[in-house]
Amino acid sequence: MAFVGLTGGIGSGKSTVAKLFAEAGVPVLDADELARDIVRPGEPAWAEITALWPDVCAPDGTLDRRKLGAKVFADPEARARLQALTHPRIQALALARARALAAQGHHLAVYDAALLVETGRHGDFDALIVVTVPLEVQVARAVARGPLSEAEVRARIAAQYPLSEKVRVASHVIDNGGTREATGAQVQAVLADLRSRFGLTTG
């Protein structure tokens, strides 16, 4: 099975592109969903995170993700510790889910994750799609989506590699600065190229 990475940045529209792939029949694994799975109350990552930062544990036992995000994005050392706790577990779960999809007969799957390039994992995939938008569009979309303020959005963008750097290692680039229809046409073109490249007839 061809396993394709999909990345971009906050507000770039990765989720829109992921939905378009899903609508085309391609299974999509979402790193954010996997991250939520590994930090459910009682999971090892949850225990380690709440031991390090007890104040990010909500009254119901779940993680207050916004509070945790604000804490680690303001502190590079804390962010590195959190990533060291979570990324290997997310990666292991993603690979397990990918193997399950292959066993079900799928020939192509997409993995949607913001930090593939930052973590050096982009080389683990058979192809890498980067979603780009102009910076101010990126900021405006992320703020409109909520709940982050403009300052918080800009801090998160600053903590990620610039989209221009991600484009340099991409096999495919999708410009998401226009209409959904325009983005959809690019998704179809990328999908056709992936199927041709890997000799696939379906997802």
Short mmCIF file of C-alpha atoms in Angstrom, two decimals:
data_model
loop_
_atom_site.label_atom_id
_atom_site.label_comp_id
_atom_site.label_asym_id
_atom_site.label_seq_id
_atom_site.Cartn_x
_atom_site.Cartn_y
_atom_site.Cartn_z
CA MET A 1 0.00 0.00 0.00
CA ALA A 2 1.20 3.51 -0.83
CA PHE A 3 1.21 5.64 2.33
CA VAL A 4 1.15 9.36 1.54
CA GLY A 5 1.91 12.18 3.97
CA LEU A 6 -0.23 15.33 3.92
CA THR A 7 1.06 18.40 5.73
CA GLY A 8 0.92 22.16 5.79
CA GLY A 9 0.45 24.48 8.73
CA ILE A 10 -2.25 25.81 11.00
CA GLY A 11 -4.87 27.52 8.84
CA SER A 12 -3.46 26.19 5.56
CA GLY A 13 -6.50 24.00 4.96
CA LYS A 14 -5.05 20.53 5.41
CA SER A 15 -8.38 19.35 6.79
CA THR A 16 -10.20 20.56 3.68
CA VAL A 17 -7.75 18.73 1.46
CA ALA A 18 -8.01 15.62 3.64
CA LYS A 19 -11.81 15.70 3.29
CA LEU A 20 -11.48 15.96 -0.48
CA PHE A 21 -9.27 12.86 -0.53
CA ALA A 22 -11.78 11.05 1.69
CA GLU A 23 -14.62 12.07 -0.64
CA ALA A 24 -12.59 10.54 -3.47
CA GLY A 25 -12.56 7.23 -1.59
CA VAL A 26 -9.07 7.42 -0.11
CA PRO A 27 -8.76 6.45 3.58
CA VAL A 28 -7.35 9.32 5.66
CA LEU A 29 -5.65 8.96 9.03
CA ASP A 30 -5.72 12.17 11.09
CA ALA A 31 -2.77 12.73 13.44
CA ASP A 32 -4.88 14.99 15.67
CA GLU A 33 -7.41 12.19 16.19
CA LEU A 34 -4.61 9.73 16.95
CA ALA A 35 -3.14 12.26 19.39
CA ARG A 36 -6.46 12.43 21.21
CA ASP A 37 -6.58 8.64 21.35
CA ILE A 38 -3.18 8.32 23.03
CA VAL A 39 -3.93 10.92 25.73
CA ARG A 40 -7.26 9.57 26.91
CA PRO A 41 -7.41 9.31 30.72
CA GLY A 42 -5.48 6.27 31.88
CA GLU A 43 -3.27 5.99 28.78
CA PRO A 44 0.51 6.04 29.40
CA ALA A 45 0.99 9.36 27.57
CA TRP A 46 -1.82 10.93 29.61
CA ALA A 47 -0.15 9.78 32.84
CA GLU A 48 3.22 11.20 31.83
CA ILE A 49 1.79 14.53 30.66
CA THR A 50 -0.32 15.08 33.77
CA ALA A 51 2.66 14.18 35.96
CA LEU A 52 4.75 16.85 34.24
CA TRP A 53 2.01 19.50 34.05
CA PRO A 54 -0.74 18.72 36.60
CA ASP A 55 -2.60 21.96 35.86
CA VAL A 56 -3.50 20.82 32.32
CA CYS A 57 -5.76 18.08 33.71
CA ALA A 58 -9.42 19.15 33.52
CA PRO A 59 -11.89 18.30 36.34
CA ASP A 60 -13.23 15.34 34.35
CA GLY A 61 -9.73 13.89 34.01
CA THR A 62 -9.24 14.77 30.36
CA LEU A 63 -6.47 17.03 29.14
CA ASP A 64 -7.24 20.70 28.68
CA ARG A 65 -5.67 20.79 25.23
CA ARG A 66 -5.85 24.55 24.89
CA LYS A 67 -4.07 25.09 28.21
CA LEU A 68 -1.45 22.50 27.31
CA GLY A 69 -0.97 24.09 23.90
CA ALA A 70 -0.51 27.55 25.37
CA LYS A 71 2.04 26.16 27.83
CA VAL A 72 4.22 24.29 25.36
CA PHE A 73 4.06 26.71 22.45
CA ALA A 74 5.47 29.42 24.72
CA ASP A 75 8.33 27.19 25.87
CA PRO A 76 10.49 25.36 23.28
CA GLU A 77 11.90 23.01 25.92
CA ALA A 78 8.43 22.03 27.12
CA ARG A 79 7.30 21.58 23.53
CA ALA A 80 10.22 19.26 22.85
CA ARG A 81 9.38 17.20 25.97
CA LEU A 82 5.75 16.89 24.92
CA GLN A 83 6.71 15.86 21.40
CA ALA A 84 9.12 13.25 22.76
CA LEU A 85 6.26 11.78 24.80
CA THR A 86 3.61 11.83 22.11
CA HIS A 87 5.13 11.58 18.64
CA PRO A 88 6.55 8.03 18.91
CA ARG A 89 3.18 6.80 20.21
CA ILE A 90 1.27 8.62 17.47
CA GLN A 91 3.65 7.18 14.88
CA ALA A 92 3.20 3.65 16.20
CA LEU A 93 -0.59 3.99 16.17
CA ALA A 94 -0.54 5.46 12.65
CA LEU A 95 1.53 2.54 11.35
CA ALA A 96 -0.78 0.04 13.04
CA ARG A 97 -3.82 1.70 11.44
CA ALA A 98 -2.05 1.78 8.06
CA ARG A 99 -1.29 -1.94 8.30
CA ALA A 100 -4.95 -2.57 9.09
CA LEU A 101 -6.02 -0.61 6.01
CA ALA A 102 -3.59 -2.58 3.84
CA ALA A 103 -4.96 -5.83 5.27
CA GLN A 104 -8.46 -4.65 4.30
CA GLY A 105 -7.32 -4.35 0.69
CA HIS A 106 -6.65 -0.62 0.40
CA HIS A 107 -3.86 0.36 -1.97
CA LEU A 108 -3.51 4.02 -0.98
CA ALA A 109 -3.94 5.95 2.27
CA VAL A 110 -3.23 9.51 3.36
CA TYR A 111 -1.80 10.58 6.72
CA ASP A 112 -2.77 14.14 7.70
CA ALA A 113 -0.27 15.67 10.16
CA ALA A 114 1.05 19.18 10.78
CA LEU A 115 4.60 18.33 11.89
CA LEU A 116 5.81 15.71 9.42
CA VAL A 117 8.69 17.86 8.21
CA GLU A 118 9.58 19.31 11.62
CA THR A 119 9.92 15.82 13.10
CA GLY A 120 11.86 14.48 10.10
CA ARG A 121 9.17 11.91 9.38
CA HIS A 122 8.37 13.12 5.87
CA GLY A 123 10.93 10.67 4.50
CA ASP A 124 8.94 7.74 5.90
CA PHE A 125 6.20 8.20 3.28
CA ASP A 126 5.96 7.15 -0.34
CA ALA A 127 4.98 10.71 -1.29
CA LEU A 128 4.51 14.02 0.52
CA ILE A 129 1.76 16.54 -0.23
CA VAL A 130 2.18 20.07 1.14
CA VAL A 131 -0.81 22.41 1.32
CA THR A 132 0.10 26.08 0.93
CA VAL A 133 -1.65 29.43 1.37
CA PRO A 134 -0.38 33.02 1.73
CA LEU A 135 0.59 33.83 5.33
CA GLU A 136 -2.15 36.38 5.97
CA VAL A 137 -4.79 34.00 4.61
CA GLN A 138 -3.36 31.31 6.89
CA VAL A 139 -3.66 33.60 9.93
CA ALA A 140 -7.16 34.83 9.06
CA ARG A 141 -8.51 31.31 8.52
CA ALA A 142 -7.02 29.98 11.75
CA VAL A 143 -8.42 32.89 13.79
CA ALA A 144 -11.86 32.55 12.17
CA ARG A 145 -11.91 28.85 13.00
CA GLY A 146 -11.24 29.60 16.69
CA PRO A 147 -10.63 29.36 19.57
CA LEU A 148 -7.11 30.80 19.24
CA SER A 149 -6.38 34.53 19.17
CA GLU A 150 -4.34 36.08 16.38
CA ALA A 151 -1.30 36.24 18.68
CA GLU A 152 -1.67 32.54 19.54
CA VAL A 153 -2.04 31.62 15.87
CA ARG A 154 1.08 33.58 14.90
CA ALA A 155 3.00 31.92 17.75
CA ARG A 156 2.02 28.49 16.48
CA ILE A 157 2.97 29.38 12.93
CA ALA A 158 6.34 30.61 14.21
CA ALA A 159 6.86 27.27 16.00
CA GLN A 160 6.44 25.38 12.71
CA TYR A 161 8.71 25.36 9.67
CA PRO A 162 7.72 27.97 7.06
CA LEU A 163 5.51 26.53 4.33
CA SER A 164 8.22 27.49 1.83
CA GLU A 165 10.60 25.08 3.57
CA LYS A 166 8.03 22.29 3.50
CA VAL A 167 7.45 22.83 -0.22
CA ARG A 168 11.15 22.11 -0.85
CA VAL A 169 10.74 18.49 0.30
CA ALA A 170 7.27 17.91 -1.19
CA SER A 171 6.49 15.55 -4.03
CA HIS A 172 3.22 17.42 -4.62
CA VAL A 173 2.02 20.91 -3.70
CA ILE A 174 -1.62 21.99 -3.42
CA ASP A 175 -2.38 25.73 -3.42
CA ASN A 176 -5.38 26.17 -1.14
CA GLY A 177 -5.60 29.94 -1.45
CA GLY A 178 -8.55 29.87 -3.85
CA THR A 179 -11.97 28.24 -3.97
CA ARG A 180 -12.82 24.77 -2.74
CA GLU A 181 -13.51 23.81 -6.35
CA ALA A 182 -10.01 24.90 -7.38
CA THR A 183 -8.50 22.93 -4.52
CA GLY A 184 -10.64 19.93 -5.44
CA ALA A 185 -9.33 19.99 -9.00
CA GLN A 186 -5.76 19.93 -7.67
CA VAL A 187 -6.60 17.01 -5.37
CA GLN A 188 -7.95 15.05 -8.33
CA ALA A 189 -4.79 15.82 -10.32
CA VAL A 190 -2.56 14.71 -7.44
CA LEU A 191 -4.63 11.57 -6.94
CA ALA A 192 -4.34 10.70 -10.63
CA ASP A 193 -0.58 11.18 -10.47
CA LEU A 194 -0.27 9.03 -7.33
CA ARG A 195 -2.29 6.24 -8.90
CA SER A 196 -0.16 6.40 -12.02
CA ARG A 197 3.09 6.56 -10.07
CA PHE A 198 2.26 3.55 -7.89
CA GLY A 199 0.33 1.57 -10.50
CA LEU A 200 -2.97 1.79 -8.63
CA THR A 201 -6.49 1.63 -9.98
CA THR A 202 -8.33 2.53 -6.76
CA GLY A 203 -7.68 3.85 -3.24
#
